[in-house]
Amino acid sequence: MPETPRTRLVRGLAPLTGFAFLTAALDVFAGNQLQAQDPATVAAISFTLAALFFLGGDMLRRGPAATFRPLRDHRYDVLMINVTTAVTWLSMLYALKFLEPAIVNVVGLALGPLLTVLVSPVLRPGTKLLRTEVVISLFIGVMIAMLVWGSFTGHSAVGERSTADTAIGIALTLLTGLGSVTNVIYSKRLSDAGLKPQSVLAVRFFLMLALTWTLVAVNDHPAVGTAFLPSLMIAVVGVAAPLYLLQVGIKHTEPITASILLTLSPLFAFFLQLPDQRLTPSALTFAGVAGIVALVAISTVVRTKHDAAARAAEEAEPAEAPVRQQVRPCTG
């Protein structure tokens, strides 16, 4: 039985929500750990473990030839998903040294819908964006601007910080958002080409590993031993599990839907960071997060109704075709 738009959306909701929660948990945990650990060392260990798991599993399941075939058949998309993966994760890990986890999370992920509106028609011609999704994306952009202002003026949970530190954190977070949305789109392109989630994950970490281990090699004090345990936790809870859920969710949804749904992550991050004694609860952060979540809910309802109407139109069209064929000969 063919999969309907509504069925695809339902199948994508649970894994994408799981990804949003685990990403929030990663931001809070990593934000705490990275105050004492080098981000490049943590990333190198975490992604090496995740890459060995996905690459090794896919090679055992399908064989080396099939695992590495996308590097030949879809070399551009594989290259771009490697680039966007490295940009997204490295900028996010370094941003957590400067900003509140919920701010990094909300700007990095909530920026997705706005950027998706701009780049989807270019990277995936024929993509249909709803007018409501465009408007909501713009409102999310306003919310992001408010949170950025709060970071510069000391109204976030980390309080007063130097302008230079805040500017670096915001720049890295914006880079995280750009990398995140383009990563979703190239993941979708590979899924549309017939690659299963495990197969995409098997070939997406090569550049990340090269960059992070190069940074570790030039670091005088990488502290690989002390970083191993937190890196192992990040590899499982923050990399392997959420990326698998993300890839499954992307397979069943449009990039704009995935990007909007992923903005639930800041709500999770806000509440998960409350026990962190380094941070003071911020009313501005909560208002921005709550506003974005409300916009997410509206957009999800609108997309669901649109997909249901599209499905009804698709089901009605075949029934009309025989009628036209019967009437046409009688009009002589």
GROMACS .gro file of C-alpha atoms in nm:
model
  332
    1MET     CA    1   0.000   0.000   0.000
    2PRO     CA    2   0.154   0.337  -0.102
    3GLU     CA    3   0.254   0.575   0.175
    4THR     CA    4   0.029   0.883   0.197
    5PRO     CA    5   0.152   1.233   0.292
    6ARG     CA    6  -0.026   1.203   0.627
    7THR     CA    7   0.132   0.864   0.701
    8ARG     CA    8   0.477   1.000   0.615
    9LEU     CA    9   0.425   1.296   0.849
   10VAL     CA   10   0.310   1.074   1.136
   11ARG     CA   11   0.606   0.840   1.088
   12GLY     CA   12   0.843   1.136   1.092
   13LEU     CA   13   0.704   1.307   1.405
   14ALA     CA   14   0.829   1.063   1.672
   15PRO     CA   15   1.192   1.032   1.553
   16LEU     CA   16   1.224   1.407   1.494
   17THR     CA   17   1.086   1.482   1.841
   18GLY     CA   18   1.330   1.229   1.985
   19PHE     CA   19   1.612   1.402   1.799
   20ALA     CA   20   1.502   1.739   1.940
   21PHE     CA   21   1.508   1.606   2.297
   22LEU     CA   22   1.845   1.432   2.266
   23THR     CA   23   1.997   1.738   2.098
   24ALA     CA   24   1.880   1.950   2.390
   25ALA     CA   25   2.030   1.701   2.636
   26LEU     CA   26   2.356   1.709   2.440
   27ASP     CA   27   2.372   2.090   2.446
   28VAL     CA   28   2.319   2.102   2.823
   29PHE     CA   29   2.562   1.820   2.900
   30ALA     CA   30   2.826   1.938   2.654
   31GLY     CA   31   2.786   2.298   2.768
   32ASN     CA   32   2.883   2.183   3.117
   33GLN     CA   33   3.163   1.947   3.012
   34LEU     CA   34   3.323   2.179   2.758
   35GLN     CA   35   3.409   2.433   3.025
   36ALA     CA   36   3.689   2.190   3.122
   37GLN     CA   37   3.743   1.993   2.798
   38ASP     CA   38   3.875   2.090   2.457
   39PRO     CA   39   3.584   2.086   2.206
   40ALA     CA   40   3.800   1.940   1.926
   41THR     CA   41   3.915   1.651   2.147
   42VAL     CA   42   3.559   1.573   2.256
   43ALA     CA   43   3.438   1.590   1.896
   44ALA     CA   44   3.724   1.372   1.765
   45ILE     CA   45   3.659   1.092   2.014
   46SER     CA   46   3.278   1.113   1.993
   47PHE     CA   47   3.258   1.108   1.617
   48THR     CA   48   3.524   0.838   1.582
   49LEU     CA   49   3.314   0.609   1.800
   50ALA     CA   50   2.994   0.701   1.613
   51ALA     CA   51   3.161   0.657   1.272
   52LEU     CA   52   3.299   0.316   1.365
   53PHE     CA   53   2.952   0.208   1.475
   54PHE     CA   54   2.767   0.323   1.161
   55LEU     CA   55   3.039   0.249   0.906
   56GLY     CA   56   3.123  -0.090   1.054
   57GLY     CA   57   2.758  -0.187   1.085
   58ASP     CA   58   2.679  -0.093   0.726
   59MET     CA   59   2.984  -0.279   0.591
   60LEU     CA   60   2.886  -0.594   0.781
   61ARG     CA   61   2.528  -0.564   0.662
   62ARG     CA   62   2.585  -0.480   0.294
   63GLY     CA   63   2.955  -0.525   0.226
   64PRO     CA   64   3.228  -0.261   0.163
   65ALA     CA   65   3.141  -0.213  -0.206
   66ALA     CA   66   2.778  -0.119  -0.133
   67THR     CA   67   2.873   0.096   0.166
   68PHE     CA   68   3.115   0.313  -0.032
   69ARG     CA   69   2.910   0.321  -0.353
   70PRO     CA   70   2.744   0.656  -0.263
   71LEU     CA   71   3.089   0.818  -0.280
   72ARG     CA   72   3.082   0.737  -0.653
   73ASP     CA   73   2.712   0.758  -0.741
   74HIS     CA   74   2.624   1.061  -0.524
   75ARG     CA   75   2.964   1.217  -0.468
   76TYR     CA   76   2.843   1.579  -0.456
   77ASP     CA   77   2.569   1.515  -0.198
   78VAL     CA   78   2.804   1.299   0.011
   79LEU     CA   79   3.069   1.574   0.000
   80MET     CA   80   2.817   1.837   0.105
   81ILE     CA   81   2.673   1.631   0.391
   82ASN     CA   82   3.030   1.584   0.519
   83VAL     CA   83   3.093   1.959   0.497
   84THR     CA   84   2.766   2.056   0.664
   85THR     CA   85   2.809   1.794   0.937
   86ALA     CA   86   3.154   1.931   1.024
   87VAL     CA   87   3.038   2.293   1.015
   88THR     CA   88   2.728   2.227   1.226
   89TRP     CA   89   2.888   2.024   1.502
   90LEU     CA   90   3.219   2.206   1.538
   91SER     CA   91   3.055   2.550   1.548
   92MET     CA   92   2.796   2.424   1.800
   93LEU     CA   93   3.055   2.270   2.034
   94TYR     CA   94   3.268   2.584   2.036
   95ALA     CA   95   2.960   2.811   2.074
   96LEU     CA   96   2.870   2.628   2.397
   97LYS     CA   97   3.185   2.770   2.557
   98PHE     CA   98   3.047   3.122   2.515
   99LEU     CA   99   2.667   3.108   2.535
  100GLU     CA  100   2.377   2.959   2.731
  101PRO     CA  101   2.286   2.611   2.598
  102ALA     CA  102   1.923   2.707   2.533
  103ILE     CA  103   2.035   3.009   2.329
  104VAL     CA  104   2.276   2.800   2.122
  105ASN     CA  105   2.001   2.545   2.074
  106VAL     CA  106   1.726   2.787   1.982
  107VAL     CA  107   1.930   2.999   1.743
  108GLY     CA  108   2.103   2.700   1.588
  109LEU     CA  109   1.785   2.501   1.526
  110ALA     CA  110   1.510   2.763   1.507
  111LEU     CA  111   1.708   2.943   1.238
  112GLY     CA  112   1.638   2.634   1.028
  113PRO     CA  113   1.287   2.725   0.909
  114LEU     CA  114   1.394   3.073   0.798
  115LEU     CA  115   1.694   2.942   0.606
  116THR     CA  116   1.494   2.652   0.463
  117VAL     CA  117   1.251   2.898   0.307
  118LEU     CA  118   1.544   3.069   0.136
  119VAL     CA  119   1.749   2.771   0.017
  120SER     CA  120   1.499   2.487  -0.041
  121PRO     CA  121   1.380   2.617  -0.382
  122VAL     CA  122   1.745   2.631  -0.493
  123LEU     CA  123   1.868   2.298  -0.358
  124ARG     CA  124   1.545   2.101  -0.418
  125PRO     CA  125   1.361   2.251  -0.719
  126GLY     CA  126   0.987   2.191  -0.711
  127THR     CA  127   0.964   2.208  -0.331
  128LYS     CA  128   0.628   2.356  -0.228
  129LEU     CA  129   0.635   2.588   0.073
  130LEU     CA  130   0.308   2.694   0.232
  131ARG     CA  131   0.244   3.064   0.282
  132THR     CA  132   0.183   3.005   0.653
  133GLU     CA  133   0.520   2.828   0.685
  134VAL     CA  134   0.691   3.127   0.525
  135VAL     CA  135   0.519   3.373   0.763
  136ILE     CA  136   0.594   3.158   1.068
  137SER     CA  137   0.958   3.130   0.963
  138LEU     CA  138   0.981   3.510   0.956
  139PHE     CA  139   0.828   3.537   1.305
  140ILE     CA  140   1.079   3.281   1.427
  141GLY     CA  141   1.349   3.506   1.283
  142VAL     CA  142   1.216   3.793   1.498
  143MET     CA  143   1.228   3.570   1.807
  144ILE     CA  144   1.587   3.477   1.727
  145ALA     CA  145   1.679   3.845   1.698
  146MET     CA  146   1.528   3.904   2.043
  147LEU     CA  147   1.734   3.624   2.197
  148VAL     CA  148   2.051   3.751   2.030
  149TRP     CA  149   1.980   4.095   2.178
  150GLY     CA  150   1.935   3.934   2.520
  151SER     CA  151   2.273   3.763   2.493
  152PHE     CA  152   2.449   4.092   2.416
  153THR     CA  153   2.270   4.286   2.693
  154GLY     CA  154   2.317   4.030   2.971
  155HIS     CA  155   1.953   3.914   2.987
  156SER     CA  156   2.033   3.548   2.914
  157ALA     CA  157   2.101   3.280   3.174
  158VAL     CA  158   2.480   3.332   3.163
  159GLY     CA  159   2.444   3.699   3.259
  160GLU     CA  160   2.703   3.960   3.163
  161ARG     CA  161   2.983   3.849   2.930
  162SER     CA  162   3.230   4.042   2.721
  163THR     CA  163   3.101   4.172   2.391
  164ALA     CA  164   3.375   3.982   2.207
  165ASP     CA  165   3.282   3.648   2.368
  166THR     CA  166   2.915   3.703   2.297
  167ALA     CA  167   2.984   3.803   1.937
  168ILE     CA  168   3.197   3.491   1.881
  169GLY     CA  169   2.926   3.273   2.037
  170ILE     CA  170   2.650   3.428   1.825
  171ALA     CA  171   2.856   3.400   1.504
  172LEU     CA  172   2.928   3.033   1.573
  173THR     CA  173   2.561   2.971   1.657
  174LEU     CA  174   2.446   3.133   1.332
  175LEU     CA  175   2.695   2.912   1.150
  176THR     CA  176   2.543   2.614   1.334
  177GLY     CA  177   2.198   2.712   1.207
  178LEU     CA  178   2.318   2.747   0.849
  179GLY     CA  179   2.497   2.413   0.865
  180SER     CA  180   2.195   2.245   1.024
  181VAL     CA  181   1.943   2.345   0.760
  182THR     CA  182   2.168   2.262   0.465
  183ASN     CA  183   2.253   1.933   0.634
  184VAL     CA  184   1.881   1.846   0.653
  185ILE     CA  185   1.837   1.922   0.284
  186TYR     CA  186   2.133   1.712   0.169
  187SER     CA  187   2.021   1.430   0.398
  188LYS     CA  188   1.682   1.449   0.229
  189ARG     CA  189   1.842   1.439  -0.116
  190LEU     CA  190   2.029   1.120  -0.027
  191SER     CA  191   1.711   0.966   0.116
  192ASP     CA  192   1.523   1.061  -0.203
  193ALA     CA  193   1.800   0.882  -0.396
  194GLY     CA  194   1.712   0.559  -0.214
  195LEU     CA  195   1.975   0.549   0.062
  196LYS     CA  196   1.859   0.415   0.397
  197PRO     CA  197   1.937   0.610   0.717
  198GLN     CA  198   2.218   0.371   0.816
  199SER     CA  199   2.380   0.408   0.475
  200VAL     CA  200   2.378   0.788   0.492
  201LEU     CA  201   2.525   0.787   0.843
  202ALA     CA  202   2.802   0.551   0.729
  203VAL     CA  203   2.949   0.811   0.490
  204ARG     CA  204   2.887   1.146   0.659
  205PHE     CA  205   3.170   1.173   0.913
  206PHE     CA  206   3.489   1.151   0.706
  207LEU     CA  207   3.562   1.526   0.696
  208MET     CA  208   3.463   1.569   1.061
  209LEU     CA  209   3.717   1.307   1.167
  210ALA     CA  210   3.993   1.457   0.951
  211LEU     CA  211   3.938   1.808   1.089
  212THR     CA  212   3.900   1.717   1.456
  213TRP     CA  213   4.200   1.483   1.474
  214THR     CA  214   4.409   1.748   1.297
  215LEU     CA  215   4.305   1.997   1.567
  216VAL     CA  216   4.393   1.742   1.836
  217ALA     CA  217   4.735   1.682   1.677
  218VAL     CA  218   4.829   2.051   1.686
  219ASN     CA  219   4.697   2.099   2.042
  220ASP     CA  220   4.971   2.096   2.306
  221HIS     CA  221   4.733   1.962   2.574
  222PRO     CA  222   4.448   1.768   2.411
  223ALA     CA  223   4.382   1.558   2.728
  224VAL     CA  224   4.242   1.263   2.533
  225GLY     CA  225   4.233   1.038   2.840
  226THR     CA  226   4.022   1.265   3.059
  227ALA     CA  227   3.792   1.350   2.769
  228PHE     CA  228   3.717   0.987   2.679
  229LEU     CA  229   3.427   0.918   2.919
  230PRO     CA  230   3.225   1.235   2.847
  231SER     CA  231   3.302   1.186   2.478
  232LEU     CA  232   3.166   0.831   2.495
  233MET     CA  233   2.841   0.960   2.645
  234ILE     CA  234   2.818   1.229   2.379
  235ALA     CA  235   2.885   0.970   2.106
  236VAL     CA  236   2.593   0.755   2.218
  237VAL     CA  237   2.336   1.006   2.345
  238GLY     CA  238   2.438   1.312   2.145
  239VAL     CA  239   2.560   1.175   1.810
  240ALA     CA  240   2.463   0.818   1.720
  241ALA     CA  241   2.109   0.800   1.859
  242PRO     CA  242   1.985   1.148   1.761
  243LEU     CA  243   2.142   1.141   1.413
  244TYR     CA  244   1.976   0.807   1.341
  245LEU     CA  245   1.640   0.946   1.458
  246LEU     CA  246   1.697   1.258   1.247
  247GLN     CA  247   1.773   1.060   0.934
  248VAL     CA  248   1.461   0.844   0.985
  249GLY     CA  249   1.247   1.152   1.042
  250ILE     CA  250   1.387   1.330   0.737
  251LYS     CA  251   1.301   1.029   0.523
  252HIS     CA  252   0.931   1.078   0.599
  253THR     CA  253   0.900   1.459   0.600
  254GLU     CA  254   0.981   1.765   0.394
  255PRO     CA  255   1.288   1.969   0.504
  256ILE     CA  256   1.073   2.268   0.609
  257THR     CA  257   0.856   2.041   0.827
  258ALA     CA  258   1.162   1.878   0.982
  259SER     CA  259   1.331   2.213   1.046
  260ILE     CA  260   1.020   2.357   1.214
  261LEU     CA  261   0.959   2.049   1.428
  262LEU     CA  262   1.321   2.047   1.546
  263THR     CA  263   1.268   2.387   1.706
  264LEU     CA  264   1.098   2.202   1.994
  265SER     CA  265   1.452   2.126   2.110
  266PRO     CA  266   1.506   2.466   2.280
  267LEU     CA  267   1.207   2.403   2.508
  268PHE     CA  268   1.366   2.077   2.619
  269ALA     CA  269   1.703   2.252   2.658
  270PHE     CA  270   1.557   2.530   2.873
  271PHE     CA  271   1.413   2.289   3.130
  272LEU     CA  272   1.710   2.049   3.119
  273GLN     CA  273   1.952   2.333   3.196
  274LEU     CA  274   1.765   2.452   3.507
  275PRO     CA  275   1.966   2.230   3.749
  276ASP     CA  276   2.295   2.371   3.612
  277GLN     CA  277   2.431   2.599   3.887
  278ARG     CA  278   2.635   2.799   3.636
  279LEU     CA  279   2.314   2.940   3.489
  280THR     CA  280   2.040   3.167   3.621
  281PRO     CA  281   1.687   3.114   3.478
  282SER     CA  282   1.610   3.386   3.223
  283ALA     CA  283   1.258   3.516   3.159
  284LEU     CA  284   1.365   3.646   2.817
  285THR     CA  285   1.499   3.305   2.714
  286PHE     CA  286   1.179   3.133   2.828
  287ALA     CA  287   0.961   3.386   2.643
  288GLY     CA  288   1.158   3.333   2.322
  289VAL     CA  289   1.150   2.956   2.354
  290ALA     CA  290   0.777   2.949   2.436
  291GLY     CA  291   0.697   3.177   2.144
  292ILE     CA  292   0.889   2.957   1.902
  293VAL     CA  293   0.720   2.642   2.031
  294ALA     CA  294   0.377   2.805   1.980
  295LEU     CA  295   0.471   2.890   1.622
  296VAL     CA  296   0.587   2.532   1.572
  297ALA     CA  297   0.247   2.401   1.686
  298ILE     CA  298   0.061   2.629   1.445
  299SER     CA  299   0.282   2.535   1.153
  300THR     CA  300   0.251   2.162   1.222
  301VAL     CA  301  -0.131   2.184   1.224
  302VAL     CA  302  -0.132   2.381   0.897
  303ARG     CA  303   0.104   2.135   0.727
  304THR     CA  304  -0.107   1.840   0.847
  305LYS     CA  305  -0.426   1.992   0.703
  306HIS     CA  306  -0.251   2.072   0.375
  307ASP     CA  307  -0.117   1.716   0.339
  308ALA     CA  308  -0.464   1.576   0.416
  309ALA     CA  309  -0.618   1.794   0.142
  310ALA     CA  310  -0.347   1.689  -0.103
  311ARG     CA  311  -0.414   1.324  -0.025
  312ALA     CA  312  -0.789   1.371  -0.081
  313ALA     CA  313  -0.720   1.537  -0.417
  314GLU     CA  314  -0.490   1.251  -0.522
  315GLU     CA  315  -0.753   0.993  -0.430
  316ALA     CA  316  -1.031   1.179  -0.614
  317GLU     CA  317  -0.842   1.230  -0.940
  318PRO     CA  318  -0.830   0.864  -1.059
  319ALA     CA  319  -1.205   0.834  -1.004
  320GLU     CA  320  -1.271   1.126  -1.239
  321ALA     CA  321  -1.056   0.994  -1.525
  322PRO     CA  322  -1.291   0.709  -1.636
  323VAL     CA  323  -1.583   0.950  -1.641
  324ARG     CA  324  -1.404   1.174  -1.888
  325GLN     CA  325  -1.320   0.874  -2.104
  326GLN     CA  326  -1.687   0.766  -2.116
  327VAL     CA  327  -1.826   1.110  -2.191
  328ARG     CA  328  -1.577   1.211  -2.458
  329PRO     CA  329  -1.701   0.973  -2.735
  330CYS     CA  330  -2.061   1.089  -2.687
  331THR     CA  331  -1.979   1.454  -2.758
  332GLY     CA  332  -1.889   1.362  -3.116
   0.00000   0.00000   0.00000
